[in-house]
Each structure stands twice: as structure tokens, then as C-alpha cells.
Short mmCIF file of C-alpha atoms in Angstrom, two decimals:
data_model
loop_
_atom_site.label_atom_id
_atom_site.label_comp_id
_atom_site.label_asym_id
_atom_site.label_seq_id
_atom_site.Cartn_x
_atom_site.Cartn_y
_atom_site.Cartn_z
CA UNK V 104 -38.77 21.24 18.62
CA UNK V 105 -38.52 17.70 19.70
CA UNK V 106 -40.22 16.77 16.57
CA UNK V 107 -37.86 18.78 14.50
CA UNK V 108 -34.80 17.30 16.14
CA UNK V 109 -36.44 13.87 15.91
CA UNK V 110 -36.91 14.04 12.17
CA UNK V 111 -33.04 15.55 11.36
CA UNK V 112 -31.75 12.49 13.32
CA UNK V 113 -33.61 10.41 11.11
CA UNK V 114 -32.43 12.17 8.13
CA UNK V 115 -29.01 12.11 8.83
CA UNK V 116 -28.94 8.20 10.32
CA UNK V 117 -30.86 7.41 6.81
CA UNK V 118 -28.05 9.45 5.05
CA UNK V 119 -24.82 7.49 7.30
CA UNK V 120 -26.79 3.95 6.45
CA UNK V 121 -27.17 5.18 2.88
CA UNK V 122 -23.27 6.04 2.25
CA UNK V 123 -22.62 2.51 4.25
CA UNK V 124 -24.71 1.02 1.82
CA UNK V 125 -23.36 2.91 -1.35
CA UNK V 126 -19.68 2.19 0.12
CA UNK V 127 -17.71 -0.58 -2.18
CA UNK V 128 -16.77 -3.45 0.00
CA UNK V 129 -13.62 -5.48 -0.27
CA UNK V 130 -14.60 -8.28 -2.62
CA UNK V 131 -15.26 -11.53 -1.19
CA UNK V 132 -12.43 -14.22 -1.66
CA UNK V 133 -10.00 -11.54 -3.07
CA UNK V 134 -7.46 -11.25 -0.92
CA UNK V 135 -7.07 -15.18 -0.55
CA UNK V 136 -6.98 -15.65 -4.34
CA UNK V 137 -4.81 -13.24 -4.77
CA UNK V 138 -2.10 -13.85 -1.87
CA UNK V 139 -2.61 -17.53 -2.54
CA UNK V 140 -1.35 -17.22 -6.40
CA UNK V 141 1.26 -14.60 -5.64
CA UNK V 142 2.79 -16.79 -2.94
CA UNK V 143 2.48 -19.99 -4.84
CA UNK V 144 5.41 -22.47 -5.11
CA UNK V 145 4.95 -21.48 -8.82
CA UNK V 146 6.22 -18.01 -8.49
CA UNK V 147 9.15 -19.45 -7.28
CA UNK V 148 9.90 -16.69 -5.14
CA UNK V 149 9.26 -13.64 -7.29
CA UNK V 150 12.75 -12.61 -7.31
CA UNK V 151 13.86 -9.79 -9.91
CA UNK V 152 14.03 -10.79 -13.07
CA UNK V 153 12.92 -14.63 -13.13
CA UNK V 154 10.00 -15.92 -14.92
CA UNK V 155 7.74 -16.24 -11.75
CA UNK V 156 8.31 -12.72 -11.07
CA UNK V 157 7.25 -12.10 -14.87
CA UNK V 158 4.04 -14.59 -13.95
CA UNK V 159 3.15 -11.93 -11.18
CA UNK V 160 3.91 -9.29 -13.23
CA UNK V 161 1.30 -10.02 -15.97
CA UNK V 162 -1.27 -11.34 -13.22
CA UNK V 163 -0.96 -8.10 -11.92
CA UNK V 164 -1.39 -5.93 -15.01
CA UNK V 165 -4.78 -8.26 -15.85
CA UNK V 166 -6.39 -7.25 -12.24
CA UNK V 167 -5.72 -3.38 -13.38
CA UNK V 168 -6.86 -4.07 -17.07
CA UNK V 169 -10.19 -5.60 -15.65
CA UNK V 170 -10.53 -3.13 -13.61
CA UNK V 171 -10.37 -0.33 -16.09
CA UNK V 172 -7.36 1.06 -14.83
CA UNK V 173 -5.51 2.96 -17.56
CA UNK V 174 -1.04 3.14 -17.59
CA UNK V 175 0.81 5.90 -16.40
CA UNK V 176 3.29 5.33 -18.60
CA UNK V 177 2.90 3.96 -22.87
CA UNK V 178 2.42 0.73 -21.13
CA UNK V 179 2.25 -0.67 -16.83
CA UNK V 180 5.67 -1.70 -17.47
CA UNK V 181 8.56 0.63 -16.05
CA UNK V 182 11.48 -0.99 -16.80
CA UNK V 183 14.96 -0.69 -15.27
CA UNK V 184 17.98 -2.49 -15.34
CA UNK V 185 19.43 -4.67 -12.36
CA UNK V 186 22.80 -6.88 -12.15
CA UNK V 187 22.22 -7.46 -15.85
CA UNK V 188 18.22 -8.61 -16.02
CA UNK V 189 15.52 -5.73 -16.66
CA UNK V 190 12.65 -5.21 -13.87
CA UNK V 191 9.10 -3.82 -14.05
CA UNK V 192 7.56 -1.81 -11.31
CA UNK V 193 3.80 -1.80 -12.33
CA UNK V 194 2.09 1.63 -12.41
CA UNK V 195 -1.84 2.18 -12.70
CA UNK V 196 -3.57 5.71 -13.03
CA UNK V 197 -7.55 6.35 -11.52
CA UNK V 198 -7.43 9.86 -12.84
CA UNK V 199 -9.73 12.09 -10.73
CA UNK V 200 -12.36 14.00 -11.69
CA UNK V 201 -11.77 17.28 -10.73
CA UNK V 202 -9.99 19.91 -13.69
CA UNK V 203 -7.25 21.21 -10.93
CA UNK V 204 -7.08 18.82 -8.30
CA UNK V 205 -7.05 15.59 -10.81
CA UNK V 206 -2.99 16.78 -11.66
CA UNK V 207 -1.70 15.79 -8.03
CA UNK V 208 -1.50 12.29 -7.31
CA UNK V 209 -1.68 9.92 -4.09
CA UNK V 210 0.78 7.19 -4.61
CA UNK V 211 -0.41 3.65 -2.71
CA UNK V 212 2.63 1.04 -3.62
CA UNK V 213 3.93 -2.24 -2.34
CA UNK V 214 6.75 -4.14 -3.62
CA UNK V 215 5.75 -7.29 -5.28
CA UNK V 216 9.29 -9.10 -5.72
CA UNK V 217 11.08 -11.52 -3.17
CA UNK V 218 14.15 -13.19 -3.00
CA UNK V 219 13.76 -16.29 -4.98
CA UNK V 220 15.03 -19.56 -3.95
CA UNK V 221 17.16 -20.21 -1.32
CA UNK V 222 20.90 -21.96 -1.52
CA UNK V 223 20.25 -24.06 1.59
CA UNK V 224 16.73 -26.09 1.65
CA UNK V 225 14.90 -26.66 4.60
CA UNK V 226 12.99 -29.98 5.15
CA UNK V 227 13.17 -30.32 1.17
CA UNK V 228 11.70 -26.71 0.54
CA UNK V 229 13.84 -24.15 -0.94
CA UNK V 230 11.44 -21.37 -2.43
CA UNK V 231 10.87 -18.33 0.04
CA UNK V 232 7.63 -18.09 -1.44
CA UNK V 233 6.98 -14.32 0.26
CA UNK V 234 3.69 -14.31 1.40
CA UNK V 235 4.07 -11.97 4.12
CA UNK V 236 6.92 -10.29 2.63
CA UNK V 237 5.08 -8.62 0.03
CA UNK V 238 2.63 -10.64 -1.48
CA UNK V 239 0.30 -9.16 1.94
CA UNK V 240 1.45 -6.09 0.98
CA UNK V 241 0.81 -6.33 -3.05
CA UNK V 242 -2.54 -7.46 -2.65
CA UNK V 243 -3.27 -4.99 -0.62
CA UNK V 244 -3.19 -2.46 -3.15
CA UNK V 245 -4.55 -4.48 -5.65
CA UNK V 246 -7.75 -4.51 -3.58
CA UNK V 247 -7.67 -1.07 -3.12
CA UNK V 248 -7.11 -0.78 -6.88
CA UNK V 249 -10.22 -2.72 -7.15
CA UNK V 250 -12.17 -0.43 -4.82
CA UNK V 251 -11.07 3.14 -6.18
CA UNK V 252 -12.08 1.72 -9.46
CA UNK V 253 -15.52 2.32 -8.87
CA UNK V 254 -15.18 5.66 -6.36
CA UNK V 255 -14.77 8.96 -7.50
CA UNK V 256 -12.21 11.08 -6.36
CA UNK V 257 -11.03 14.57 -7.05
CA UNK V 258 -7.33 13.72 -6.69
CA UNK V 259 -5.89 10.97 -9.34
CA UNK V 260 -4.16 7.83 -7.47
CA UNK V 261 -1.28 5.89 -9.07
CA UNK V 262 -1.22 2.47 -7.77
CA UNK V 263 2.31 1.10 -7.61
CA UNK V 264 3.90 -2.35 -7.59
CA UNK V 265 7.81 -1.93 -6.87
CA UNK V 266 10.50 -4.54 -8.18
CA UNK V 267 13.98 -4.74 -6.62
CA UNK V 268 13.14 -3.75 -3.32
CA UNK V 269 15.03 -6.56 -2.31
CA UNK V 270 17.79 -5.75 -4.37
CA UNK V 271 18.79 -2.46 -2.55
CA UNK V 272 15.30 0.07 -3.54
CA UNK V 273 16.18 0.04 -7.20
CA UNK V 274 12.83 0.34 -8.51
CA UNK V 275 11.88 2.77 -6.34
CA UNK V 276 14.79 4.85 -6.85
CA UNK V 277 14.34 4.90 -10.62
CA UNK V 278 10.86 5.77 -10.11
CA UNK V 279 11.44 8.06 -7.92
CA UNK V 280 13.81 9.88 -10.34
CA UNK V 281 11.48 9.71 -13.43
CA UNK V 282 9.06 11.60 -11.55
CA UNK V 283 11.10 14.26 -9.83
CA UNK V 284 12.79 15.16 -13.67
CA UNK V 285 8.97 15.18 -14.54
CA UNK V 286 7.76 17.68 -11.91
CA UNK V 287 4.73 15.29 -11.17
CA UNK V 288 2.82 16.59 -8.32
CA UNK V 289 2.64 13.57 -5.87
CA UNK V 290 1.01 14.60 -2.80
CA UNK V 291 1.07 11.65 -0.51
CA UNK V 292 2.46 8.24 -0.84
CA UNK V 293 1.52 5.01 1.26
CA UNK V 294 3.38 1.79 1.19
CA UNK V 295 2.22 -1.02 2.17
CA UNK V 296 4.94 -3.79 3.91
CA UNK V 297 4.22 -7.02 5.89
CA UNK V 298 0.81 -6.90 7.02
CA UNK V 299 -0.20 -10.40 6.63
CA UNK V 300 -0.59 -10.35 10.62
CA UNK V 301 -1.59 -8.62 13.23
CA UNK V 302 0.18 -6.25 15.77
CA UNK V 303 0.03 -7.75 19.45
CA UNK V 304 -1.06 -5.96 22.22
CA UNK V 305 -1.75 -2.21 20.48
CA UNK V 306 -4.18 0.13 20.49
CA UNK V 307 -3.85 0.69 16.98
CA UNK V 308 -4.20 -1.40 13.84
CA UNK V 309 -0.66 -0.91 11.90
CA UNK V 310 2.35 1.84 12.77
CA UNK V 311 3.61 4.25 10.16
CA UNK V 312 7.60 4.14 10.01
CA UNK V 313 8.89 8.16 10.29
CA UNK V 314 6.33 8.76 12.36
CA UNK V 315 7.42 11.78 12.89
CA UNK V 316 8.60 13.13 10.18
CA UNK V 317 4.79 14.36 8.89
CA UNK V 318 1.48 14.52 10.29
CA UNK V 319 0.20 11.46 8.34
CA UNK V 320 -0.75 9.36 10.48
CA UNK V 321 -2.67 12.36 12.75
CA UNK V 322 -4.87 13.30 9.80
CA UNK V 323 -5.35 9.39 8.49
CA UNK V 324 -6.84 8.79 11.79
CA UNK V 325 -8.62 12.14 12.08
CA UNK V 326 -10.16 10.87 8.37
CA UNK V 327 -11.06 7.62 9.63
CA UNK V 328 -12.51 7.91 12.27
CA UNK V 329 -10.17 6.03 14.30
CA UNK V 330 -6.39 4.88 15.52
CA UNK V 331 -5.22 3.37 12.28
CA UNK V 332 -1.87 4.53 12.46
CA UNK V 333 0.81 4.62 15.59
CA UNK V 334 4.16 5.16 17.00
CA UNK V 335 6.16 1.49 16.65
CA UNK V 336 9.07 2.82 18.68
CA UNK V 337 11.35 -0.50 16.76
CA UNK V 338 10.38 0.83 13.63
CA UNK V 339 12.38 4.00 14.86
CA UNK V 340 15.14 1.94 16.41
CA UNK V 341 15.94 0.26 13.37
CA UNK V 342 15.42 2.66 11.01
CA UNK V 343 13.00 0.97 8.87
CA UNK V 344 11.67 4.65 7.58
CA UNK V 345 14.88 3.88 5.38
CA UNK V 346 14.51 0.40 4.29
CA UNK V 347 11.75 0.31 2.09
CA UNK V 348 10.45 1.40 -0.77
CA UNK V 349 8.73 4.93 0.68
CA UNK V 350 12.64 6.50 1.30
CA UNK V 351 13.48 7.50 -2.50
CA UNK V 352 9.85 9.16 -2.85
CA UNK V 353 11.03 11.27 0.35
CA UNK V 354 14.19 12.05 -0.81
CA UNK V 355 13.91 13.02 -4.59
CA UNK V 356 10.18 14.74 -3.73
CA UNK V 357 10.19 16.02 -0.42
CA UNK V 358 7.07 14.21 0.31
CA UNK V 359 5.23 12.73 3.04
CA UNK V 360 6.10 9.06 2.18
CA UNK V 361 5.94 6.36 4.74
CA UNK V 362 5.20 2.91 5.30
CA UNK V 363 2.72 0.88 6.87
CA UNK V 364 2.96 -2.51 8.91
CA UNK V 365 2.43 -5.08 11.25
CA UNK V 366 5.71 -6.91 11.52
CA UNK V 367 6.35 -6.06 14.89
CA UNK V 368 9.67 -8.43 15.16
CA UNK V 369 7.67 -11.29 17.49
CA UNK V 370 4.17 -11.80 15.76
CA UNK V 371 6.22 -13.32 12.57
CA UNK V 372 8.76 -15.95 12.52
CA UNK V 373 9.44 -16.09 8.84
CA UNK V 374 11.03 -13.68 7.33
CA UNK V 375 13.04 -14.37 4.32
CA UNK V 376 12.27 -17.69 4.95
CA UNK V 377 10.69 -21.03 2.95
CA UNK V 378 8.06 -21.09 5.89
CA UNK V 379 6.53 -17.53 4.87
CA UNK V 380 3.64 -18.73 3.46
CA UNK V 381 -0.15 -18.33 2.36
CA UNK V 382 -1.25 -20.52 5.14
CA UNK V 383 0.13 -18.37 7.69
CA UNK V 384 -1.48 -15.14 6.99
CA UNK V 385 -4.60 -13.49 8.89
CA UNK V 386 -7.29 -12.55 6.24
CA UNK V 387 -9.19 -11.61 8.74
CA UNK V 388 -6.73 -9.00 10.18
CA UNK V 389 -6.14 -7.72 6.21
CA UNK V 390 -9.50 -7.20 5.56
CA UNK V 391 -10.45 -5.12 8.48
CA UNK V 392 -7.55 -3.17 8.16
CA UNK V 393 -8.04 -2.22 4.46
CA UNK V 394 -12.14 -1.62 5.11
CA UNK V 395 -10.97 1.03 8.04
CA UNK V 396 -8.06 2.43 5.50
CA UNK V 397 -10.44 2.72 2.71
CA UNK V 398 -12.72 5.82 3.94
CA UNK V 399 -9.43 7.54 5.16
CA UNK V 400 -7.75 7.43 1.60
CA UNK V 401 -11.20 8.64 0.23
CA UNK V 402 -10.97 11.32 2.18
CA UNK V 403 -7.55 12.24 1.55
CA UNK V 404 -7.96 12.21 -2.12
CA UNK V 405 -11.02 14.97 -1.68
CA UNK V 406 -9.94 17.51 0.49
CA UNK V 407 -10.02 20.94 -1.10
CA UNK V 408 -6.61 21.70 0.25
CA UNK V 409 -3.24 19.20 0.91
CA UNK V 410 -3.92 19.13 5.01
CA UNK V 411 -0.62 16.08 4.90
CA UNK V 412 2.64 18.01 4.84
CA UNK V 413 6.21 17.39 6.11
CA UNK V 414 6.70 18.24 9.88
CA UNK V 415 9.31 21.26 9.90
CA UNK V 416 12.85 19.94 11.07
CA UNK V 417 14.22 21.86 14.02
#
């Protein structure tokens, strides 16, 4: 028996070190590269409808060409209109491979825009060059992009850069729309805001804003293997479930869609500010976070049966 026992462990150690081994890690030098040009003083800012938020947007749609990464849409572009200029949110399809399961979709956005240049410089700098606020977050799912390129999954994933977040939701909203008219099944989707630095003092790696409001964050940990996701009792207080890009997916689809961060309102001093910059950000922090996420999404995009759902309102 002991020999028996003895030889399973062995199989099943050599199968865990295998999958480790067969596991796509984050690329090395990515997320710096990445961050680096999307924060850059040439952006200027990223803000809706200027040519360094045009720079980003065709930077982005390269990484998703090179990646194989086919458009949702006739093109990546989804244009809107905003106080007179047009804006692109940026949508990529990994279609999955399985003949039912391959027609709902996991949604895993950021928003990529900022707010430009502001009118009064500081010490002779005047672009709020974003870093935190969302190149962190924009890269982020670019590297995922880069990952689920090369993993099958039975579910399809759209991955989704937002513009005009900063100008009131506005391409999320019209997103949000087009796909509610189109019936598309969207089962889960995960934004990604302000995690260019680590939470202080937690016993978990990011919180989820309306924590409550599904059982996301129980099952994401349950996947993982771990406490990703917690309660951020600020995040509550000023309702930041509403403030972001996740709110129109919730509201036009009735759809577990939430944010992620680690903006915890002391570990960052720069928000909308000309100091929020490359230099400041924790690679470190972003890389471990998105190497413990990574299993957890796998897992969500495979299960046989949608085990995320709404919590019932009382």
C-alpha cells in the first residue's frame, strides 16, 4: 500500500510541476515597456480625442495584432462621439474552443485614456502623464491578452480598452449599449483600475468594488487558490462600484461586473496629477498580482457551468 500511495504522489507532484512548467509566464520586461510608453511625456496625457491618445490607441491594436488576436467588431476601433471629437474603446476577441460555451464571453477591460494636460504646471510639468491612473491598469490586460493568446479556453474573452472614462463612462456606456441591443452573452467582466501599487497592511492582494453585490470575488479566490480579492470597506464608502468603467456593464446586462484595485486613498499621492508617473509604480507588486490572477481567470473561462452570478437583493 505504501508503495502504491508512494508512486500516486509522485504521479500527481510530476503532473502539478508539469502544468507549472506548461503554464505561460508573464513576459519578461513587458509590463515596464509597456507602462513606460503609455505613460510617456509623449502621450501627452492620453486624454480623449488628442493625438497621444490616438498614439496609444494604435500601440495598442499592434500588441493584439501580434498577438493574433482577431476584432470583435469590422475593425478594434469602436468609435463614439464625445464633446465634438470621436473616441475608440479597443476590443479584442480569443474565441474559445468549445461549440456552446465559445458564445459567452468574459470581458477583462481597463480604461486607457487620462486627462491630458493640466491648466496650472507644477515645477514646469504640466502633462498628467497617468501611469497609475490607467496606464497600470491597461497594461494589465494587455499582458493578459498576451497570455490567453497562447491558452485554450472553452469560454471566448473580449479584452477591452475603454476611452472617456474620464469624461463621465462614455465609452463604456456606448459599449455597454451595443451589446445589450445585441443580446451578447457576457458572463463576467473584470476591470482593472489603479494597481500600479500595492495595498498596505491586507491580507489580500487587491479589493473588488461591490463586493457584495456577487460572489466574484468568493469563487476568484476559491479558483486561485488564494485571497486575491477583499472587502475595501472605502471602496464602499465612496461608492467607487459606480465610478468606473464596470457600472454600465451592470446596469444594461445585469452582470457580475466589478473592479479591481489597489488605490487604497494613502499608498498613492498622485492622482490626477503631473507626478503620476512610470517611475513610481511597483512592477514587482503587478506582476505577482497578474501571475496569481492568471490561473483564476483560466479557470473561470472553463467551468462547465456559470458558478459567478449576481447575489439576490433583499
Amino acid at each position: 500500500m505504501k508503495k502504491i500511495y508512494h508512486f500516486v504522489t509522485l504521479v500527481f507532484l510530476g503532473f502539478v510541476s508539469f502544468a507549472q512548467e506548461t503554464t505561460p509566464k508573464l513576459e519578461s520586461g513587458f509590463l515596464e515597456e509597456t507602462l513606460t510608453y503609455l505613460a510617456s511625456d509623449e502621450l501627452e496625457g492620453r486624454k480623449t480625442g488628442s493625438e497621444g491618445i490616438e498614439k496609444a490607441a494604435v500601440y495598442i491594436e499592434n500588441i493584439f495584432t501580434e498577438n493574433s488576436l482577431q476584432p470583435f467588431f469590422t475593425t478594434y476601433r469602436d468609435s463614439f462621439e464625445v464633446k465634438g471629437k470621436t473616441g475608440y474603446n479597443l476590443v479584442a476577441l480569443k474565441e474559445g474552443n468549445d461549440p456552446d460555451l465559445k458564445k459567452e464571453f468574459i470581458i477583462l477591460g481597463a480604461h486607457y485614456d487620462h486627462i491630458g494636460k493640466v491648466k496650472k504646471a507644477i515645477e514646469g510639468d504640466n502633462i498628467a502623464n497617468g501611469a497609475n491612473d490607467n496606464a497600470a491598469g491597461t497594461t494589465a490586460v494587455l499582458a493578459l491578452a498576451k497570455q490567453f493568446a497562447k491558452i485554450d479556453t472553452k469560454r471566448s474573452i473580449l479584452f477591452v480598452l475603454f476611452s472617456a472614462e474620464e469624461e463621465g463612462l462614455i465609452g463604456s456606456k456606448h459599449l455597454a449599449k451595443q451589446l445589450e441591443e445585441a443580446e451578447t452573452d457576457i458572463y463576467v467582466l473584470l476591470n482593472f483600475e489603479m494597481i500600479g501599487v500595492p495595498l498596505k497592511e491586507q491580507n489580500y492582494q487587491a479589493y473588488l468594488t461591490g463586493y457584495e453585490k456577487s460572489n466574484l470575488a468568493e469563487k476568484f479566490n476559491q479558483y486561485a487558490g488564494e485571497e486575491i480579492f477583499g472587502f475595501f470597506p472605502k471602496a464602499q464608502n465612496f461608492q467607487l462600484f459606480k465610478r468606473s468603467d464596470n457600472y454600465p456593464f451592470y446596469k444594461h446586462l445585469n452582470i457580475p461586473a466589478q473592479s479591481l484595485s489597489t488605490f487604497d486613498f494613502s499608498n498613492y499621492d498622485y492622482y490626477h496629477h503631473v507626478k503620476d508617473e512610470t517611475k513610481l509604480m511597483d512592477f514587482n507588486h503587478m506582476r505577482s498580482l497578474l501571475q496569481s490572477m492568471q490561473p483564476a481567470i483560466e479557470k473561470m473561462a472553463n467551468t462547465t457551468e456559470k458558478e459567478i452570478y449576481l447575489t439576490p437583493k433583499k
